[in-house]
mmCIF file with all atom_site columns, C-alpha atoms and ligand atoms in Angstrom:
data_model
loop_
_atom_site.group_PDB
_atom_site.id
_atom_site.type_symbol
_atom_site.label_atom_id
_atom_site.label_alt_id
_atom_site.label_comp_id
_atom_site.label_asym_id
_atom_site.label_entity_id
_atom_site.label_seq_id
_atom_site.pdbx_PDB_ins_code
_atom_site.Cartn_x
_atom_site.Cartn_y
_atom_site.Cartn_z
_atom_site.occupancy
_atom_site.B_iso_or_equiv
_atom_site.pdbx_formal_charge
_atom_site.auth_seq_id
_atom_site.auth_comp_id
_atom_site.auth_asym_id
_atom_site.auth_atom_id
_atom_site.pdbx_PDB_model_num
ATOM   1   C CA . MET A 1 1   ? 8.758  11.355 -11.445 1.00 80.00 ? 1   MET A CA 1
ATOM   2   C CA . PRO A 1 2   ? 10.593 11.828 -8.144  1.00 93.00 ? 2   PRO A CA 1
ATOM   3   C CA . PHE A 1 3   ? 12.766 8.885  -6.830  1.00 98.00 ? 3   PHE A CA 1
ATOM   4   C CA . THR A 1 4   ? 12.511 7.769  -3.146  1.00 98.00 ? 4   THR A CA 1
ATOM   5   C CA . ILE A 1 5   ? 14.854 5.879  -1.268  1.00 98.00 ? 5   ILE A CA 1
ATOM   6   C CA . ALA A 1 6   ? 14.079 4.367  1.846   1.00 98.00 ? 6   ALA A CA 1
ATOM   7   C CA . ILE A 1 7   ? 16.556 3.395  4.520   1.00 98.00 ? 7   ILE A CA 1
ATOM   8   C CA . ASP A 1 8   ? 15.940 1.664  7.650   1.00 98.00 ? 8   ASP A CA 1
ATOM   9   C CA . GLY A 1 9   ? 18.116 -0.343 10.233  1.00 98.00 ? 9   GLY A CA 1
ATOM   10  C CA . PRO A 1 10  ? 18.576 -0.187 14.045  1.00 97.00 ? 10  PRO A CA 1
ATOM   11  C CA . ALA A 1 11  ? 20.274 2.608  16.066  1.00 93.00 ? 11  ALA A CA 1
ATOM   12  C CA . ALA A 1 12  ? 23.797 3.697  14.943  1.00 94.00 ? 12  ALA A CA 1
ATOM   13  C CA . SER A 1 13  ? 23.793 1.116  11.956  1.00 96.00 ? 13  SER A CA 1
ATOM   14  C CA . GLY A 1 14  ? 25.247 3.946  9.840   1.00 95.00 ? 14  GLY A CA 1
ATOM   15  C CA . LYS A 1 15  ? 22.030 4.605  8.033   1.00 97.00 ? 15  LYS A CA 1
ATOM   16  C CA . GLY A 1 16  ? 22.015 8.163  8.901   1.00 97.00 ? 16  GLY A CA 1
ATOM   17  C CA . THR A 1 17  ? 25.509 8.969  7.570   1.00 96.00 ? 17  THR A CA 1
ATOM   18  C CA . ILE A 1 18  ? 24.677 6.757  4.312   1.00 98.00 ? 18  ILE A CA 1
ATOM   19  C CA . ALA A 1 19  ? 21.341 8.664  4.038   1.00 98.00 ? 19  ALA A CA 1
ATOM   20  C CA . ARG A 1 20  ? 23.109 12.016 4.085   1.00 98.00 ? 20  ARG A CA 1
ATOM   21  C CA . ALA A 1 21  ? 25.903 11.259 1.615   1.00 98.00 ? 21  ALA A CA 1
ATOM   22  C CA . LEU A 1 22  ? 23.361 9.502  -0.639  1.00 97.00 ? 22  LEU A CA 1
ATOM   23  C CA . ALA A 1 23  ? 21.237 12.465 -0.708  1.00 98.00 ? 23  ALA A CA 1
ATOM   24  C CA . GLN A 1 24  ? 24.143 14.808 -1.371  1.00 98.00 ? 24  GLN A CA 1
ATOM   25  C CA . ALA A 1 25  ? 25.640 12.652 -4.131  1.00 97.00 ? 25  ALA A CA 1
ATOM   26  C CA . LEU A 1 26  ? 22.427 12.419 -6.052  1.00 98.00 ? 26  LEU A CA 1
ATOM   27  C CA . GLY A 1 27  ? 21.109 16.255 -5.154  1.00 98.00 ? 27  GLY A CA 1
ATOM   28  C CA . PHE A 1 28  ? 18.067 14.788 -3.491  1.00 98.00 ? 28  PHE A CA 1
ATOM   29  C CA . GLN A 1 29  ? 16.227 15.931 -0.277  1.00 98.00 ? 29  GLN A CA 1
ATOM   30  C CA . HIS A 1 30  ? 17.066 13.964 3.097   1.00 98.00 ? 30  HIS A CA 1
ATOM   31  C CA . LEU A 1 31  ? 14.728 13.346 6.038   1.00 98.00 ? 31  LEU A CA 1
ATOM   32  C CA . ASP A 1 32  ? 16.248 12.031 9.406   1.00 98.00 ? 32  ASP A CA 1
ATOM   33  C CA . THR A 1 33  ? 12.684 10.540 10.477  1.00 98.00 ? 33  THR A CA 1
ATOM   34  C CA . GLY A 1 34  ? 14.141 9.744  13.942  1.00 98.00 ? 34  GLY A CA 1
ATOM   35  C CA . LEU A 1 35  ? 14.518 13.341 14.465  1.00 98.00 ? 35  LEU A CA 1
ATOM   36  C CA . LEU A 1 36  ? 10.429 13.813 14.369  1.00 98.00 ? 36  LEU A CA 1
ATOM   37  C CA . TYR A 1 37  ? 10.270 10.991 17.043  1.00 98.00 ? 37  TYR A CA 1
ATOM   38  C CA . ARG A 1 38  ? 13.119 12.531 19.220  1.00 98.00 ? 38  ARG A CA 1
ATOM   39  C CA . ALA A 1 39  ? 11.415 15.876 18.993  1.00 98.00 ? 39  ALA A CA 1
ATOM   40  C CA . VAL A 1 40  ? 8.101  14.571 20.382  1.00 98.00 ? 40  VAL A CA 1
ATOM   41  C CA . GLY A 1 41  ? 9.941  12.723 22.865  1.00 98.00 ? 41  GLY A CA 1
ATOM   42  C CA . ALA A 1 42  ? 11.628 15.951 23.993  1.00 98.00 ? 42  ALA A CA 1
ATOM   43  C CA . LEU A 1 43  ? 8.618  18.320 24.147  1.00 97.00 ? 43  LEU A CA 1
ATOM   44  C CA . GLY A 1 44  ? 7.284  16.127 27.009  1.00 95.00 ? 44  GLY A CA 1
ATOM   45  C CA . GLY A 1 45  ? 3.585  16.455 28.024  1.00 96.00 ? 45  GLY A CA 1
ATOM   46  C CA . ASP A 1 46  ? 1.268  14.590 25.977  1.00 98.00 ? 46  ASP A CA 1
ATOM   47  C CA . PRO A 1 47  ? 3.002  12.924 22.991  1.00 98.00 ? 47  PRO A CA 1
ATOM   48  C CA . VAL A 1 48  ? -0.033 12.476 20.753  1.00 98.00 ? 48  VAL A CA 1
ATOM   49  C CA . ALA A 1 49  ? -0.725 16.348 21.000  1.00 98.00 ? 49  ALA A CA 1
ATOM   50  C CA . ALA A 1 50  ? 3.026  17.244 20.544  1.00 98.00 ? 50  ALA A CA 1
ATOM   51  C CA . ALA A 1 51  ? 3.062  14.999 17.465  1.00 98.00 ? 51  ALA A CA 1
ATOM   52  C CA . ARG A 1 52  ? -0.050 16.791 15.889  1.00 98.00 ? 52  ARG A CA 1
ATOM   53  C CA . GLY A 1 53  ? 1.401  19.988 16.614  1.00 98.00 ? 53  GLY A CA 1
ATOM   54  C CA . LEU A 1 54  ? 5.084  19.615 15.703  1.00 98.00 ? 54  LEU A CA 1
ATOM   55  C CA . ALA A 1 55  ? 6.477  22.311 13.890  1.00 96.00 ? 55  ALA A CA 1
ATOM   56  C CA . PRO A 1 56  ? 9.729  22.887 12.156  1.00 94.00 ? 56  PRO A CA 1
ATOM   57  C CA . GLY A 1 57  ? 11.605 24.602 14.950  1.00 96.00 ? 57  GLY A CA 1
ATOM   58  C CA . ASP A 1 58  ? 11.274 21.683 17.155  1.00 97.00 ? 58  ASP A CA 1
ATOM   59  C CA . LEU A 1 59  ? 13.553 19.777 15.173  1.00 96.00 ? 59  LEU A CA 1
ATOM   60  C CA . ALA A 1 60  ? 16.291 22.401 15.573  1.00 95.00 ? 60  ALA A CA 1
ATOM   61  C CA . ARG A 1 61  ? 16.592 22.066 19.601  1.00 95.00 ? 61  ARG A CA 1
ATOM   62  C CA . ASP A 1 62  ? 20.403 21.069 20.172  1.00 95.00 ? 62  ASP A CA 1
ATOM   63  C CA . ASP A 1 63  ? 19.347 18.360 22.727  1.00 96.00 ? 63  ASP A CA 1
ATOM   64  C CA . LEU A 1 64  ? 17.979 15.845 20.217  1.00 98.00 ? 64  LEU A CA 1
ATOM   65  C CA . ARG A 1 65  ? 20.928 13.688 19.748  1.00 94.00 ? 65  ARG A CA 1
ATOM   66  C CA . THR A 1 66  ? 21.494 12.365 23.205  1.00 93.00 ? 66  THR A CA 1
ATOM   67  C CA . ALA A 1 67  ? 20.916 8.927  24.374  1.00 92.00 ? 67  ALA A CA 1
ATOM   68  C CA . GLU A 1 68  ? 18.042 10.045 26.619  1.00 95.00 ? 68  GLU A CA 1
ATOM   69  C CA . ALA A 1 69  ? 16.316 11.787 23.648  1.00 97.00 ? 69  ALA A CA 1
ATOM   70  C CA . GLY A 1 70  ? 16.821 8.270  21.617  1.00 96.00 ? 70  GLY A CA 1
ATOM   71  C CA . GLN A 1 71  ? 15.185 6.319  24.622  1.00 96.00 ? 71  GLN A CA 1
ATOM   72  C CA . ALA A 1 72  ? 12.377 8.875  24.664  1.00 98.00 ? 72  ALA A CA 1
ATOM   73  C CA . ALA A 1 73  ? 11.922 8.677  21.269  1.00 98.00 ? 73  ALA A CA 1
ATOM   74  C CA . SER A 1 74  ? 11.691 4.957  21.089  1.00 98.00 ? 74  SER A CA 1
ATOM   75  C CA . ARG A 1 75  ? 9.039  5.182  23.809  1.00 98.00 ? 75  ARG A CA 1
ATOM   76  C CA . VAL A 1 76  ? 6.656  7.818  22.135  1.00 98.00 ? 76  VAL A CA 1
ATOM   77  C CA . ALA A 1 77  ? 7.276  6.076  18.876  1.00 98.00 ? 77  ALA A CA 1
ATOM   78  C CA . ALA A 1 78  ? 5.210  2.952  19.895  1.00 98.00 ? 78  ALA A CA 1
ATOM   79  C CA . ILE A 1 79  ? 2.150  4.970  20.324  1.00 98.00 ? 79  ILE A CA 1
ATOM   80  C CA . PRO A 1 80  ? 0.027  4.418  17.345  1.00 98.00 ? 80  PRO A CA 1
ATOM   81  C CA . GLU A 1 81  ? -1.652 8.120  17.165  1.00 98.00 ? 81  GLU A CA 1
ATOM   82  C CA . VAL A 1 82  ? 1.981  9.502  17.448  1.00 98.00 ? 82  VAL A CA 1
ATOM   83  C CA . ARG A 1 83  ? 3.064  7.665  14.457  1.00 98.00 ? 83  ARG A CA 1
ATOM   84  C CA . ALA A 1 84  ? -0.362 8.416  12.564  1.00 98.00 ? 84  ALA A CA 1
ATOM   85  C CA . ALA A 1 85  ? 0.166  11.815 13.110  1.00 98.00 ? 85  ALA A CA 1
ATOM   86  C CA . LEU A 1 86  ? 3.615  12.015 11.414  1.00 98.00 ? 86  LEU A CA 1
ATOM   87  C CA . VAL A 1 87  ? 2.644  9.805  8.222   1.00 98.00 ? 87  VAL A CA 1
ATOM   88  C CA . ASP A 1 88  ? 1.487  12.601 5.859   1.00 98.00 ? 88  ASP A CA 1
ATOM   89  C CA . PHE A 1 89  ? 4.462  14.738 6.416   1.00 98.00 ? 89  PHE A CA 1
ATOM   90  C CA . GLN A 1 90  ? 6.672  11.891 5.780   1.00 98.00 ? 90  GLN A CA 1
ATOM   91  C CA . ARG A 1 91  ? 5.057  10.644 2.485   1.00 98.00 ? 91  ARG A CA 1
ATOM   92  C CA . ARG A 1 92  ? 4.754  14.311 0.929   1.00 98.00 ? 92  ARG A CA 1
ATOM   93  C CA . PHE A 1 93  ? 8.325  14.732 1.985   1.00 98.00 ? 93  PHE A CA 1
ATOM   94  C CA . ALA A 1 94  ? 9.313  11.320 0.093   1.00 98.00 ? 94  ALA A CA 1
ATOM   95  C CA . ARG A 1 95  ? 7.791  12.843 -3.204  1.00 97.00 ? 95  ARG A CA 1
ATOM   96  C CA . ALA A 1 96  ? 10.014 15.945 -3.188  1.00 95.00 ? 96  ALA A CA 1
ATOM   97  C CA . GLU A 1 97  ? 11.664 16.751 -6.518  1.00 96.00 ? 97  GLU A CA 1
ATOM   98  C CA . PRO A 1 98  ? 14.136 15.234 -7.828  1.00 96.00 ? 98  PRO A CA 1
ATOM   99  C CA . GLY A 1 99  ? 14.026 12.793 -5.486  1.00 98.00 ? 99  GLY A CA 1
ATOM   100 C CA . ALA A 1 100 ? 14.197 12.025 -1.569  1.00 98.00 ? 100 ALA A CA 1
ATOM   101 C CA . VAL A 1 101 ? 16.164 9.944  0.914   1.00 98.00 ? 101 VAL A CA 1
ATOM   102 C CA . LEU A 1 102 ? 14.397 9.055  4.117   1.00 98.00 ? 102 LEU A CA 1
ATOM   103 C CA . ASP A 1 103 ? 16.054 6.973  7.016   1.00 98.00 ? 103 ASP A CA 1
ATOM   104 C CA . GLY A 1 104 ? 14.186 5.230  10.025  1.00 98.00 ? 104 GLY A CA 1
ATOM   105 C CA . ARG A 1 105 ? 12.773 2.117  11.136  1.00 98.00 ? 105 ARG A CA 1
ATOM   106 C CA . ASP A 1 106 ? 9.515  1.700  8.875   1.00 98.00 ? 106 ASP A CA 1
ATOM   107 C CA . ILE A 1 107 ? 10.187 3.853  5.823   1.00 98.00 ? 107 ILE A CA 1
ATOM   108 C CA . GLY A 1 108 ? 10.249 0.670  3.503   1.00 98.00 ? 108 GLY A CA 1
ATOM   109 C CA . THR A 1 109 ? 7.626  -1.142 5.145   1.00 98.00 ? 109 THR A CA 1
ATOM   110 C CA . VAL A 1 110 ? 4.976  1.408  6.081   1.00 98.00 ? 110 VAL A CA 1
ATOM   111 C CA . ILE A 1 111 ? 5.692  4.959  4.877   1.00 98.00 ? 111 ILE A CA 1
ATOM   112 C CA . CYS A 1 112 ? 6.996  4.108  1.340   1.00 98.00 ? 112 CYS A CA 1
ATOM   113 C CA . PRO A 1 113 ? 6.565  0.820  0.473   1.00 98.00 ? 113 PRO A CA 1
ATOM   114 C CA . GLU A 1 114 ? 6.434  1.847  -3.110  1.00 98.00 ? 114 GLU A CA 1
ATOM   115 C CA . ALA A 1 115 ? 10.085 3.491  -2.795  1.00 98.00 ? 115 ALA A CA 1
ATOM   116 C CA . GLU A 1 116 ? 12.198 2.809  -5.860  1.00 98.00 ? 116 GLU A CA 1
ATOM   117 C CA . LEU A 1 117 ? 14.899 1.818  -3.645  1.00 98.00 ? 117 LEU A CA 1
ATOM   118 C CA . LYS A 1 118 ? 14.982 0.256  -0.231  1.00 98.00 ? 118 LYS A CA 1
ATOM   119 C CA . LEU A 1 119 ? 18.109 -0.450 1.899   1.00 98.00 ? 119 LEU A CA 1
ATOM   120 C CA . TYR A 1 120 ? 18.372 -2.259 5.276   1.00 98.00 ? 120 TYR A CA 1
ATOM   121 C CA . VAL A 1 121 ? 21.547 -1.176 7.114   1.00 98.00 ? 121 VAL A CA 1
ATOM   122 C CA . THR A 1 122 ? 22.804 -3.045 9.769   1.00 98.00 ? 122 THR A CA 1
ATOM   123 C CA . ALA A 1 123 ? 26.216 -3.719 11.929  1.00 98.00 ? 123 ALA A CA 1
ATOM   124 C CA . SER A 1 124 ? 27.170 -5.752 14.885  1.00 98.00 ? 124 SER A CA 1
ATOM   125 C CA . ASP A 1 125 ? 26.069 -4.700 18.171  1.00 98.00 ? 125 ASP A CA 1
ATOM   126 C CA . ASP A 1 126 ? 29.664 -4.076 19.218  1.00 97.00 ? 126 ASP A CA 1
ATOM   127 C CA . VAL A 1 127 ? 30.572 -2.131 16.114  1.00 97.00 ? 127 VAL A CA 1
ATOM   128 C CA . ARG A 1 128 ? 27.439 0.041  16.556  1.00 97.00 ? 128 ARG A CA 1
ATOM   129 C CA . ALA A 1 129 ? 28.072 0.515  20.447  1.00 97.00 ? 129 ALA A CA 1
ATOM   130 C CA . ARG A 1 130 ? 31.727 1.664  19.659  1.00 97.00 ? 130 ARG A CA 1
ATOM   131 C CA . ARG A 1 131 ? 30.563 3.994  16.759  1.00 93.00 ? 131 ARG A CA 1
ATOM   132 C CA . ARG A 1 132 ? 27.858 5.848  18.879  1.00 94.00 ? 132 ARG A CA 1
ATOM   133 C CA . ALA A 1 133 ? 30.426 5.940  22.026  1.00 95.00 ? 133 ALA A CA 1
ATOM   134 C CA . LEU A 1 134 ? 32.934 7.712  20.183  1.00 94.00 ? 134 LEU A CA 1
ATOM   135 C CA . GLU A 1 135 ? 30.238 10.065 18.679  1.00 91.00 ? 135 GLU A CA 1
ATOM   136 C CA . LEU A 1 136 ? 28.504 10.817 22.012  1.00 91.00 ? 136 LEU A CA 1
ATOM   137 C CA . GLN A 1 137 ? 32.125 10.672 24.110  1.00 94.00 ? 137 GLN A CA 1
ATOM   138 C CA . ALA A 1 138 ? 30.360 8.082  26.336  1.00 94.00 ? 138 ALA A CA 1
ATOM   139 C CA . ASP A 1 139 ? 31.020 4.842  27.998  1.00 96.00 ? 139 ASP A CA 1
ATOM   140 C CA . GLU A 1 140 ? 30.748 1.826  25.497  1.00 97.00 ? 140 GLU A CA 1
ATOM   141 C CA . THR A 1 141 ? 29.677 -0.527 27.858  1.00 97.00 ? 141 THR A CA 1
ATOM   142 C CA . THR A 1 142 ? 26.415 1.867  28.892  1.00 97.00 ? 142 THR A CA 1
ATOM   143 C CA . ILE A 1 143 ? 25.663 2.508  25.038  1.00 96.00 ? 143 ILE A CA 1
ATOM   144 C CA . LEU A 1 144 ? 25.400 -1.132 24.157  1.00 97.00 ? 144 LEU A CA 1
ATOM   145 C CA . ALA A 1 145 ? 23.005 -1.688 26.946  1.00 97.00 ? 145 ALA A CA 1
ATOM   146 C CA . GLU A 1 146 ? 20.948 1.357  26.018  1.00 96.00 ? 146 GLU A CA 1
ATOM   147 C CA . LEU A 1 147 ? 21.146 0.465  22.042  1.00 96.00 ? 147 LEU A CA 1
ATOM   148 C CA . ARG A 1 148 ? 20.178 -3.060 22.715  1.00 97.00 ? 148 ARG A CA 1
ATOM   149 C CA . GLU A 1 149 ? 17.305 -1.723 25.163  1.00 97.00 ? 149 GLU A CA 1
ATOM   150 C CA . ARG A 1 150 ? 16.032 0.628  22.128  1.00 97.00 ? 150 ARG A CA 1
ATOM   151 C CA . ASP A 1 151 ? 16.318 -1.925 19.334  1.00 97.00 ? 151 ASP A CA 1
ATOM   152 C CA . ALA A 1 152 ? 14.224 -4.577 21.351  1.00 97.00 ? 152 ALA A CA 1
ATOM   153 C CA . ARG A 1 153 ? 11.547 -2.088 21.819  1.00 98.00 ? 153 ARG A CA 1
ATOM   154 C CA . ASP A 1 154 ? 11.544 -0.621 18.280  1.00 98.00 ? 154 ASP A CA 1
ATOM   155 C CA . ALA A 1 155 ? 11.146 -4.307 16.900  1.00 98.00 ? 155 ALA A CA 1
ATOM   156 C CA . ALA A 1 156 ? 8.740  -5.820 19.306  1.00 98.00 ? 156 ALA A CA 1
ATOM   157 C CA . ARG A 1 157 ? 6.200  -3.064 18.955  1.00 98.00 ? 157 ARG A CA 1
ATOM   158 C CA . ASP A 1 158 ? 2.709  -3.794 17.591  1.00 97.00 ? 158 ASP A CA 1
ATOM   159 C CA . VAL A 1 159 ? 2.801  -0.761 15.081  1.00 97.00 ? 159 VAL A CA 1
ATOM   160 C CA . ALA A 1 160 ? 5.236  -0.204 12.341  1.00 98.00 ? 160 ALA A CA 1
ATOM   161 C CA . PRO A 1 161 ? 8.084  -2.576 13.977  1.00 98.00 ? 161 PRO A CA 1
ATOM   162 C CA . MET A 1 162 ? 11.541 -2.149 12.798  1.00 98.00 ? 162 MET A CA 1
ATOM   163 C CA . ARG A 1 163 ? 12.095 -4.774 10.090  1.00 97.00 ? 163 ARG A CA 1
ATOM   164 C CA . PRO A 1 164 ? 13.539 -5.174 6.528   1.00 98.00 ? 164 PRO A CA 1
ATOM   165 C CA . ALA A 1 165 ? 10.981 -4.938 3.869   1.00 98.00 ? 165 ALA A CA 1
ATOM   166 C CA . GLU A 1 166 ? 10.909 -7.991 1.813   1.00 98.00 ? 166 GLU A CA 1
ATOM   167 C CA . ASP A 1 167 ? 12.562 -6.252 -1.309  1.00 98.00 ? 167 ASP A CA 1
ATOM   168 C CA . ALA A 1 168 ? 15.160 -4.329 0.733   1.00 98.00 ? 168 ALA A CA 1
ATOM   169 C CA . LEU A 1 169 ? 18.769 -4.625 -0.125  1.00 98.00 ? 169 LEU A CA 1
ATOM   170 C CA . LEU A 1 170 ? 20.758 -5.735 3.070   1.00 98.00 ? 170 LEU A CA 1
ATOM   171 C CA . LEU A 1 171 ? 23.875 -3.581 3.931   1.00 98.00 ? 171 LEU A CA 1
ATOM   172 C CA . ASP A 1 172 ? 25.919 -5.119 6.884   1.00 98.00 ? 172 ASP A CA 1
ATOM   173 C CA . THR A 1 173 ? 28.383 -2.095 7.640   1.00 97.00 ? 173 THR A CA 1
ATOM   174 C CA . SER A 1 174 ? 30.269 -3.850 10.335  1.00 97.00 ? 174 SER A CA 1
ATOM   175 C CA . ASP A 1 175 ? 33.513 -4.356 8.454   1.00 96.00 ? 175 ASP A CA 1
ATOM   176 C CA . MET A 1 176 ? 33.126 -1.391 6.021   1.00 96.00 ? 176 MET A CA 1
ATOM   177 C CA . SER A 1 177 ? 34.577 2.058  6.118   1.00 94.00 ? 177 SER A CA 1
ATOM   178 C CA . ILE A 1 178 ? 31.923 4.847  5.839   1.00 91.00 ? 178 ILE A CA 1
ATOM   179 C CA . GLU A 1 179 ? 33.431 5.590  2.247   1.00 96.00 ? 179 GLU A CA 1
ATOM   180 C CA . GLN A 1 180 ? 32.699 2.038  1.238   1.00 97.00 ? 180 GLN A CA 1
ATOM   181 C CA . ALA A 1 181 ? 29.394 1.701  2.823   1.00 97.00 ? 181 ALA A CA 1
ATOM   182 C CA . VAL A 1 182 ? 28.521 4.901  0.910   1.00 97.00 ? 182 VAL A CA 1
ATOM   183 C CA . ALA A 1 183 ? 29.896 3.565  -2.386  1.00 98.00 ? 183 ALA A CA 1
ATOM   184 C CA . ARG A 1 184 ? 28.044 0.593  -1.974  1.00 98.00 ? 184 ARG A CA 1
ATOM   185 C CA . ALA A 1 185 ? 24.637 2.698  -1.660  1.00 98.00 ? 185 ALA A CA 1
ATOM   186 C CA . ILE A 1 186 ? 25.423 5.000  -4.501  1.00 98.00 ? 186 ILE A CA 1
ATOM   187 C CA . ALA A 1 187 ? 25.954 1.907  -6.721  1.00 98.00 ? 187 ALA A CA 1
ATOM   188 C CA . ALA A 1 188 ? 22.741 0.347  -5.672  1.00 98.00 ? 188 ALA A CA 1
ATOM   189 C CA . ALA A 1 189 ? 20.802 3.936  -6.288  1.00 98.00 ? 189 ALA A CA 1
ATOM   190 C CA . ARG A 1 190 ? 22.512 3.991  -9.626  1.00 97.00 ? 190 ARG A CA 1
ATOM   191 C CA . ARG A 1 191 ? 21.519 0.292  -10.662 1.00 98.00 ? 191 ARG A CA 1
ATOM   192 C CA . ALA A 1 192 ? 17.926 1.105  -9.434  1.00 97.00 ? 192 ALA A CA 1
ATOM   193 C CA . GLY A 1 193 ? 17.799 4.244  -12.091 1.00 97.00 ? 193 GLY A CA 1
ATOM   194 C CA . ALA A 1 194 ? 18.608 7.220  -9.646  1.00 96.00 ? 194 ALA A CA 1
HETATM 195 O O1 . LIG B 2 .   ? 17.228 6.870  14.149  1.00 71.21 ? 201 LIG B O1 1
HETATM 196 P P1 . LIG B 2 .   ? 17.138 7.442  15.669  1.00 71.21 ? 201 LIG B P1 1
HETATM 197 O O2 . LIG B 2 .   ? 17.995 6.716  16.514  1.00 71.21 ? 201 LIG B O2 1
HETATM 198 O O3 . LIG B 2 .   ? 17.311 8.776  15.759  1.00 71.21 ? 201 LIG B O3 1
HETATM 199 O O4 . LIG B 2 .   ? 15.536 7.249  16.236  1.00 71.21 ? 201 LIG B O4 1
HETATM 200 C C1 . LIG B 2 .   ? 15.091 7.236  17.267  1.00 71.21 ? 201 LIG B C1 1
HETATM 201 C C2 . LIG B 2 .   ? 13.899 6.481  17.569  1.00 71.21 ? 201 LIG B C2 1
HETATM 202 O O5 . LIG B 2 .   ? 12.692 6.928  17.284  1.00 71.21 ? 201 LIG B O5 1
HETATM 203 C C3 . LIG B 2 .   ? 14.153 4.959  17.443  1.00 71.21 ? 201 LIG B C3 1
HETATM 204 O O6 . LIG B 2 .   ? 14.535 4.367  18.558  1.00 71.21 ? 201 LIG B O6 1
HETATM 205 C C4 . LIG B 2 .   ? 12.725 4.438  17.156  1.00 71.21 ? 201 LIG B C4 1
HETATM 206 C C5 . LIG B 2 .   ? 11.996 5.931  16.668  1.00 71.21 ? 201 LIG B C5 1
HETATM 207 N N1 . LIG B 2 .   ? 11.934 5.754  15.176  1.00 71.21 ? 201 LIG B N1 1
HETATM 208 C C6 . LIG B 2 .   ? 10.687 5.144  14.538  1.00 71.21 ? 201 LIG B C6 1
HETATM 209 O O7 . LIG B 2 .   ? 10.033 4.443  15.353  1.00 71.21 ? 201 LIG B O7 1
HETATM 210 N N2 . LIG B 2 .   ? 10.436 5.234  13.177  1.00 71.21 ? 201 LIG B N2 1
HETATM 211 C C7 . LIG B 2 .   ? 11.309 5.983  12.506  1.00 71.21 ? 201 LIG B C7 1
HETATM 212 N N3 . LIG B 2 .   ? 10.884 6.006  11.083  1.00 71.21 ? 201 LIG B N3 1
HETATM 213 C C8 . LIG B 2 .   ? 12.294 6.499  13.016  1.00 71.21 ? 201 LIG B C8 1
HETATM 214 C C9 . LIG B 2 .   ? 12.622 6.543  14.314  1.00 71.21 ? 201 LIG B C9 1
#
């Protein structure tokens, strides 16, 4: 039986880093679902058509990590038909052998409510802005405003809003190093039977 780990949380909370490290430690597949929405936003034109026709090459563009791509992703992610077009791919991926780690906003609540382990990763706004500003070599105040705007939109939308699943384990990484956060996640996965 494949083992699915769902990791959700706000922008720059550390969920992507944790998801990658967890997948590597367990020998699982990893899907950064934010990349799907970033690719749809970056393609331009009709976002519903872009989501329905999304191809693997679209995820390999080198301009998907920017703050602008994040904002465009957050806007197209609020469109129900865009989300619907991406559900099957994510659910199939979640059942990859021997297991899969998916990170996003609605993995534990909508995509994989049956996941064997659900984590909700958070960190304070200031810590998240500092991390992302370092990563993108950008101004921290501008990044803070961008993250807050995106989180507010992602949490307030009608369809699949960002929120922890009821049975998610909360992991606040504000005062943790990457190594500590990853160690906590691996311990949780082992406890859950991975
Ligand atoms: O994880 P990220 O920052 O790359 O995600 C970019 C945007 O995509 C995010 O602001 C909201 C959207 N998203 C979503 O709605 N659902 C997901 N499962 C993943 C991302």
